[in-house]
Amino acid sequence: MKQLLVFVKKEFIQVFRDRSTLLLLFGLPIAQIVLFGFALSNEIKDSKVVVVDYSKDEVSSRIIAKIGASKYFDVERSLANADQLEAAFKKGIIKSAIVFPASFADDLLHTNKASIQIIADASDPNLATAVTAYLTQIINDYQIQSGRAVGLPLQIIPEIHMLYNPELKGAPNFVPGVMALVLMLVCTMMTSVAIVKEKELGTMEVLLVSPFKPLYIIIAKLTPNLIISIVNFFIILLLSSIFLDLHVQGSLLLLTLDSILFILTSLSIGLWLSIGAQTQQAAMTSSLMGMMLPTLLLTGFMFPIENMPLPMQWLSNLVPSRWYFIIVKQVMLKGLGINYVWKETLILLGMCILLFTISLRKFKIRLQ
Amino acid sequence: MISLSNISKTYNKGQITALKHISFSVDHGELFGLIGPDGAGKTTLFRILTTLLFADEGDATVNGFDVVHDYKQIRNCVGYMPGKFSLYQDLTVEENLNFFATIFGTTIRENYALVKDIYQQIEPFKNRMAGKLSGGMKQKLGLCCALIHKPDVLFLDEPTTGVDVVSRREFWEMLARLKKQGITIVVSTPYMDEANRCDRIALMQKGVVLSIDDPANMIKDFPQKLYAIKASNSFQLLQDVRNYSGVDSCFAFGDALHVTFRDSSDQNMMAYLYTKAYTDVSMEIITPSIEDCFIHLLKD
Amino acid sequence: MKWMNPVIITEKLTKRFGDFVAANELTFEVNQGEIFGFLGANGAGKTTAMRMLCGLLAPSSGKATIAGFDIYDQAKQIKTKIGYMSQKFSLYDDLTVSENIRFYAGIYGMDIKQIKQKTGVLLEELELQSEAKTLVSALPLGWKQKLAFSVSIVHDPSIVFLDEPTGGVDPVTRRQFWDLIHYASNRGVTVFVTTHYMDEAEYCNRVSIMVDGVIAALDSPAQLKQQYTATNMEDVFYELARHAKRKDD
């Protein structure tokens, strides 16, 4: 046992002496979150909104005036019909539009109820959400004010259309994605490189020839990366709470446990990759090509899995991060409990046990 | 202490032969040298004996234990310094030694007496990273690490390669002292001149043992008379001697040429050289070195 | 005449790393066609000195010219005039023998006709015609080293730097390698060589021995042996390097 502790201590010393790796380990999540926080800022100012007013009545003009008066929007009236609108969206000149149907004033007058269409370019999902939220807010304000004046409750129902990215994949989805990516990277790459490094140095030969148990070598190699990854996990949570205003909605304990499970799975993959590789470079390449790409492509945070061809969808089932991504979304964003993620958790657990067993069996107590 | 019988090993599914039917044994307390160039199979042999590789055929035992079945016992009683062993570059000298002591289930203090001689030479640098040590120092630290658990057998794979003459001599003196303490040592080297430091040597080339004997016997068994011919323009001399029809072999050897003749009674070399207008040429019978023996064996 | 024409001239060439003087005021000349043995203990500063001479490392002070070019601001010209081979750097294992030759001839800017002619000459000299299409990885180490040497002088440099070229090579091949060195030297190529085999020091025209960053001795092997009343170069080296203070790089 003492031997194991000394080995783990040695691993930690080595990690902390390697400044550039350390910087990568902790700098990566920070950089990702901060960059994302700034790149997709929610702030909207003088955003151009196009109005297509088929109704042209008193109420619609008042709502338009109110929108124009807010600091968030500049109203452009130039477009007369829906075709022009579509063209403008496609060219990317405008980001949002409001359409008052021809029957707007009539409906409002006779039924006290009318709809307005709000259309937003959701290829920038953050902006689209914010713009529609502000527009809805302004319309609601108007309803409350005018309702009071008339004495009757007016109901204007905004119908929101998100163009190009109806599911609004964006900030909230990005954080679970970053978590999956960073944990995968750190665990897989660092583990395989750390083990292969011993082979390159020739120290692995000495370790194997010593009475030190091969299982201990594995445990000692995994421990520092496990701890570093857990720390990284909390850093990401903290950063997304500070910079992105994204807090854990569900159980932190559940999220942490599932994350540890995912970390262990990734560590097992790292171990597995290290068995075949003879040089650090090979280990690095196989982690990057074999793990990073599938994680990026098949996890679902960059490209929706539902839209992929069937074989890709099947393939994505084999990617652990896909299941972890779902768990984080459910627990962190939607605040759901174990009832909603037990299936994904079981799948991860199965993968973890399988991968670790394979790696353990394949880990060579000899050189061939 | 160590015995090998009929050990063979190939790589790449038989395409590359590393060892061909190797059999020999090493006695308790012996300093045994495996001498040969790169590709001779020295490292493969070490790996088989240290239980890191399986031989394709043949048996081997170390300290009475079978290298295949009793690998755990062997791993408890041997010290091994691999050829490309370079320690943990980012750990200090002391941290490295401490680490290896613990891995082998011992402490520096417990066996300090054994490594004291060697460790004292590197102690002034004990807080320096191993990566910043020179070749000679690294080699001493490596030896300390391999010795720290007081092994019965020490395997050293090319410990002196790439190390300067001074460090090499010091290293061999250290090995001689360890031998006095009863440790069996198997050491490999590509430097033929180090052969004389061993009790017995095996000359190896391309997976085959060319000869096994103690160095003195090997030299005694050199079958021909060996002559050293010297002149100031040794390159020209080499050309001329090689053109002499009676010459069997002729190699540059330091400042002289080492020459054997097809007919040992050939007495005309000097006369031939005088016709080539050498004024400072000399020729004498010399005792062969191990390198001469090796070259001779390669010829066959 | 080959002895009259110095191709390496250094004067108080010095390299400091912080407080540490790796190479201290090296002053020497190497003549055209000379085989110059550059020996030294581990950590004596050999590698540093060699890197400066190859134009890979800027000196801290002192002067040096290589093949008539200044090492401070004519590194580019120097590189066309020198060849380099080390035990570690050798050939591309996954290219064939002739592909390797063509590649190196190509990077030195030879035209297709020259390359073709040179490849033929080299293969003939090395008796490797039958192996021209063999992958280098399949060649025995000794042949690789000989090929690597020939490739390092494929562009007819004035000087070739050889860094432990014979490490790990068997005794017969080692001697064949030195035959190649002698042929090159006879053609006027200056050979600047480091080695750990002390018998090889005897094959050099002159030998310098570095200890603790300075050149402790520089002369012909015969003179050095006489001066230190030694029977061979190993004893000369031992005598000089034994008291070296610096044993770390």
PDB file of C-alpha atoms in Angstrom, chain B residues 103-230:
ATOM      1  CA  ILE B 103       8.749   0.178  -5.627  1.00  0.00           C
ATOM      2  CA  PHE B 104      11.063  -2.666  -4.725  1.00  0.00           C
ATOM      3  CA  GLY B 105       9.696  -2.644  -1.200  1.00  0.00           C
ATOM      4  CA  THR B 106      12.748  -1.282   0.559  1.00  0.00           C
ATOM      5  CA  THR B 107      14.219   2.018   1.681  1.00  0.00           C
ATOM      6  CA  ILE B 108      17.432   3.811   0.857  1.00  0.00           C
ATOM      7  CA  ARG B 109      18.539   3.464   4.461  1.00  0.00           C
ATOM      8  CA  GLU B 110      18.086  -0.301   4.568  1.00  0.00           C
ATOM      9  CA  ASN B 111      20.563  -1.033   1.799  1.00  0.00           C
ATOM     10  CA  TYR B 112      22.591   2.138   1.901  1.00  0.00           C
ATOM     11  CA  ALA B 113      25.822   0.228   2.492  1.00  0.00           C
ATOM     12  CA  LEU B 114      25.489  -1.418  -0.909  1.00  0.00           C
ATOM     13  CA  VAL B 115      25.063   1.769  -2.903  1.00  0.00           C
ATOM     14  CA  LYS B 116      27.069   4.081  -0.636  1.00  0.00           C
ATOM     15  CA  ASP B 117      30.208   4.053  -2.789  1.00  0.00           C
ATOM     16  CA  ILE B 118      28.292   4.992  -5.881  1.00  0.00           C
ATOM     17  CA  TYR B 119      25.718   7.250  -4.325  1.00  0.00           C
ATOM     18  CA  GLN B 120      28.333   9.399  -2.634  1.00  0.00           C
ATOM     19  CA  GLN B 121      29.616  10.397  -6.047  1.00  0.00           C
ATOM     20  CA  ILE B 122      26.256  11.776  -7.084  1.00  0.00           C
ATOM     21  CA  GLU B 123      25.099  12.970  -3.683  1.00  0.00           C
ATOM     22  CA  PRO B 124      26.251  16.569  -4.277  1.00  0.00           C
ATOM     23  CA  PHE B 125      23.631  16.694  -7.034  1.00  0.00           C
ATOM     24  CA  LYS B 126      20.847  14.952  -5.174  1.00  0.00           C
ATOM     25  CA  ASN B 127      18.444  17.841  -5.636  1.00  0.00           C
ATOM     26  CA  ARG B 128      19.089  18.128  -9.328  1.00  0.00           C
ATOM     27  CA  MET B 129      16.611  16.824 -11.896  1.00  0.00           C
ATOM     28  CA  ALA B 130      17.797  13.538 -13.379  1.00  0.00           C
ATOM     29  CA  GLY B 131      17.271  15.014 -16.844  1.00  0.00           C
ATOM     30  CA  LYS B 132      20.021  17.552 -16.151  1.00  0.00           C
ATOM     31  CA  LEU B 133      22.690  14.991 -15.293  1.00  0.00           C
ATOM     32  CA  SER B 134      25.518  14.066 -17.638  1.00  0.00           C
ATOM     33  CA  GLY B 135      25.766  10.591 -19.153  1.00  0.00           C
ATOM     34  CA  GLY B 136      28.190   9.346 -16.526  1.00  0.00           C
ATOM     35  CA  MET B 137      26.074  10.579 -13.630  1.00  0.00           C
ATOM     36  CA  LYS B 138      22.874   9.163 -15.050  1.00  0.00           C
ATOM     37  CA  GLN B 139      24.556   5.834 -15.415  1.00  0.00           C
ATOM     38  CA  LYS B 140      25.622   5.886 -11.771  1.00  0.00           C
ATOM     39  CA  LEU B 141      22.166   6.862 -10.617  1.00  0.00           C
ATOM     40  CA  GLY B 142      20.691   4.108 -12.794  1.00  0.00           C
ATOM     41  CA  LEU B 143      23.031   1.600 -11.165  1.00  0.00           C
ATOM     42  CA  CYS B 144      22.023   2.820  -7.692  1.00  0.00           C
ATOM     43  CA  CYS B 145      18.362   2.387  -8.609  1.00  0.00           C
ATOM     44  CA  ALA B 146      18.971  -1.136  -9.900  1.00  0.00           C
ATOM     45  CA  LEU B 147      20.919  -2.050  -6.766  1.00  0.00           C
ATOM     46  CA  ILE B 148      18.819  -0.480  -4.083  1.00  0.00           C
ATOM     47  CA  HIS B 149      16.878  -3.647  -3.274  1.00  0.00           C
ATOM     48  CA  LYS B 150      20.027  -5.745  -2.948  1.00  0.00           C
ATOM     49  CA  PRO B 151      19.370  -8.091  -5.873  1.00  0.00           C
ATOM     50  CA  ASP B 152      21.051 -11.474  -6.241  1.00  0.00           C
ATOM     51  CA  VAL B 153      21.566 -10.922  -9.955  1.00  0.00           C
ATOM     52  CA  LEU B 154      22.191  -7.663 -11.725  1.00  0.00           C
ATOM     53  CA  PHE B 155      21.397  -7.262 -15.435  1.00  0.00           C
ATOM     54  CA  LEU B 156      22.991  -4.219 -17.048  1.00  0.00           C
ATOM     55  CA  ASP B 157      22.184  -3.603 -20.702  1.00  0.00           C
ATOM     56  CA  GLU B 158      24.864  -1.427 -22.310  1.00  0.00           C
ATOM     57  CA  PRO B 159      25.477   0.733 -19.253  1.00  0.00           C
ATOM     58  CA  THR B 160      28.582   2.346 -20.753  1.00  0.00           C
ATOM     59  CA  THR B 161      27.335   3.167 -24.243  1.00  0.00           C
ATOM     60  CA  GLY B 162      27.874   6.797 -25.157  1.00  0.00           C
ATOM     61  CA  VAL B 163      29.742   7.489 -21.936  1.00  0.00           C
ATOM     62  CA  ASP B 164      33.262   8.898 -21.906  1.00  0.00           C
ATOM     63  CA  VAL B 165      36.375   6.900 -21.112  1.00  0.00           C
ATOM     64  CA  VAL B 166      36.767   8.253 -17.600  1.00  0.00           C
ATOM     65  CA  SER B 167      33.206   7.419 -16.562  1.00  0.00           C
ATOM     66  CA  ARG B 168      33.485   4.033 -18.208  1.00  0.00           C
ATOM     67  CA  ARG B 169      36.535   3.124 -16.217  1.00  0.00           C
ATOM     68  CA  GLU B 170      34.904   4.302 -13.006  1.00  0.00           C
ATOM     69  CA  PHE B 171      31.845   2.260 -13.842  1.00  0.00           C
ATOM     70  CA  TRP B 172      33.805  -0.929 -14.340  1.00  0.00           C
ATOM     71  CA  GLU B 173      35.609  -0.336 -11.074  1.00  0.00           C
ATOM     72  CA  MET B 174      32.230  -0.084  -9.382  1.00  0.00           C
ATOM     73  CA  LEU B 175      31.159  -3.360 -10.953  1.00  0.00           C
ATOM     74  CA  ALA B 176      34.328  -5.036  -9.715  1.00  0.00           C
ATOM     75  CA  ARG B 177      33.503  -3.896  -6.166  1.00  0.00           C
ATOM     76  CA  LEU B 178      29.927  -5.166  -6.458  1.00  0.00           C
ATOM     77  CA  LYS B 179      31.208  -8.497  -7.665  1.00  0.00           C
ATOM     78  CA  LYS B 180      33.301  -8.748  -4.491  1.00  0.00           C
ATOM     79  CA  GLN B 181      30.074  -8.493  -2.508  1.00  0.00           C
ATOM     80  CA  GLY B 182      28.848 -11.660  -4.182  1.00  0.00           C
ATOM     81  CA  ILE B 183      26.413 -10.192  -6.675  1.00  0.00           C
ATOM     82  CA  THR B 184      26.186 -12.021  -9.967  1.00  0.00           C
ATOM     83  CA  ILE B 185      26.416  -9.494 -12.803  1.00  0.00           C
ATOM     84  CA  VAL B 186      25.530  -9.882 -16.451  1.00  0.00           C
ATOM     85  CA  VAL B 187      26.543  -6.832 -18.468  1.00  0.00           C
ATOM     86  CA  SER B 188      26.435  -6.108 -22.172  1.00  0.00           C
ATOM     87  CA  THR B 189      28.631  -3.725 -24.101  1.00  0.00           C
ATOM     88  CA  PRO B 190      29.522  -2.893 -27.677  1.00  0.00           C
ATOM     89  CA  TYR B 191      33.028  -1.829 -26.577  1.00  0.00           C
ATOM     90  CA  MET B 192      35.350  -4.775 -27.118  1.00  0.00           C
ATOM     91  CA  ASP B 193      38.072  -3.303 -24.927  1.00  0.00           C
ATOM     92  CA  GLU B 194      35.793  -3.705 -21.898  1.00  0.00           C
ATOM     93  CA  ALA B 195      35.788  -7.496 -22.331  1.00  0.00           C
ATOM     94  CA  ASN B 196      38.923  -7.888 -20.233  1.00  0.00           C
ATOM     95  CA  ARG B 197      37.057  -6.591 -17.216  1.00  0.00           C
ATOM     96  CA  CYS B 198      34.783  -9.649 -17.243  1.00  0.00           C
ATOM     97  CA  ASP B 199      35.369 -13.110 -15.801  1.00  0.00           C
ATOM     98  CA  ARG B 200      33.854 -14.673 -18.875  1.00  0.00           C
ATOM     99  CA  ILE B 201      32.430 -13.262 -22.050  1.00  0.00           C
ATOM    100  CA  ALA B 202      30.116 -14.298 -24.850  1.00  0.00           C
ATOM    101  CA  LEU B 203      30.889 -12.711 -28.201  1.00  0.00           C
ATOM    102  CA  MET B 204      27.625 -12.179 -30.035  1.00  0.00           C
ATOM    103  CA  GLN B 205      26.684 -11.172 -33.547  1.00  0.00           C
ATOM    104  CA  LYS B 206      23.285 -11.306 -35.263  1.00  0.00           C
ATOM    105  CA  GLY B 207      21.642 -13.487 -32.648  1.00  0.00           C
ATOM    106  CA  VAL B 208      24.423 -16.032 -32.502  1.00  0.00           C
ATOM    107  CA  VAL B 209      27.018 -16.603 -29.822  1.00  0.00           C
ATOM    108  CA  LEU B 210      30.335 -16.783 -31.664  1.00  0.00           C
ATOM    109  CA  SER B 211      32.362 -17.863 -28.674  1.00  0.00           C
ATOM    110  CA  ILE B 212      32.125 -18.153 -24.902  1.00  0.00           C
ATOM    111  CA  ASP B 213      35.202 -18.271 -22.704  1.00  0.00           C
ATOM    112  CA  ASP B 214      37.246 -16.223 -20.323  1.00  0.00           C
ATOM    113  CA  PRO B 215      39.024 -13.434 -22.164  1.00  0.00           C
ATOM    114  CA  ALA B 216      42.509 -14.793 -21.599  1.00  0.00           C
ATOM    115  CA  ASN B 217      41.614 -18.187 -23.054  1.00  0.00           C
ATOM    116  CA  MET B 218      39.914 -16.615 -25.977  1.00  0.00           C
ATOM    117  CA  ILE B 219      43.071 -14.679 -26.773  1.00  0.00           C
ATOM    118  CA  LYS B 220      45.199 -17.776 -26.285  1.00  0.00           C
ATOM    119  CA  ASP B 221      43.020 -19.612 -28.783  1.00  0.00           C
ATOM    120  CA  PHE B 222      43.561 -17.050 -31.512  1.00  0.00           C
ATOM    121  CA  PRO B 223      44.643 -19.432 -34.290  1.00  0.00           C
ATOM    122  CA  GLN B 224      47.108 -17.291 -36.228  1.00  0.00           C
ATOM    123  CA  LYS B 225      50.120 -15.175 -35.554  1.00  0.00           C
ATOM    124  CA  LEU B 226      49.104 -11.551 -35.391  1.00  0.00           C
ATOM    125  CA  TYR B 227      51.453  -8.814 -36.511  1.00  0.00           C
ATOM    126  CA  ALA B 228      51.319  -5.093 -35.943  1.00  0.00           C
ATOM    127  CA  ILE B 229      52.710  -3.017 -38.790  1.00  0.00           C
ATOM    128  CA  LYS B 230      53.283   0.678 -38.268  1.00  0.00           C
TER     129      LYS B 230
END
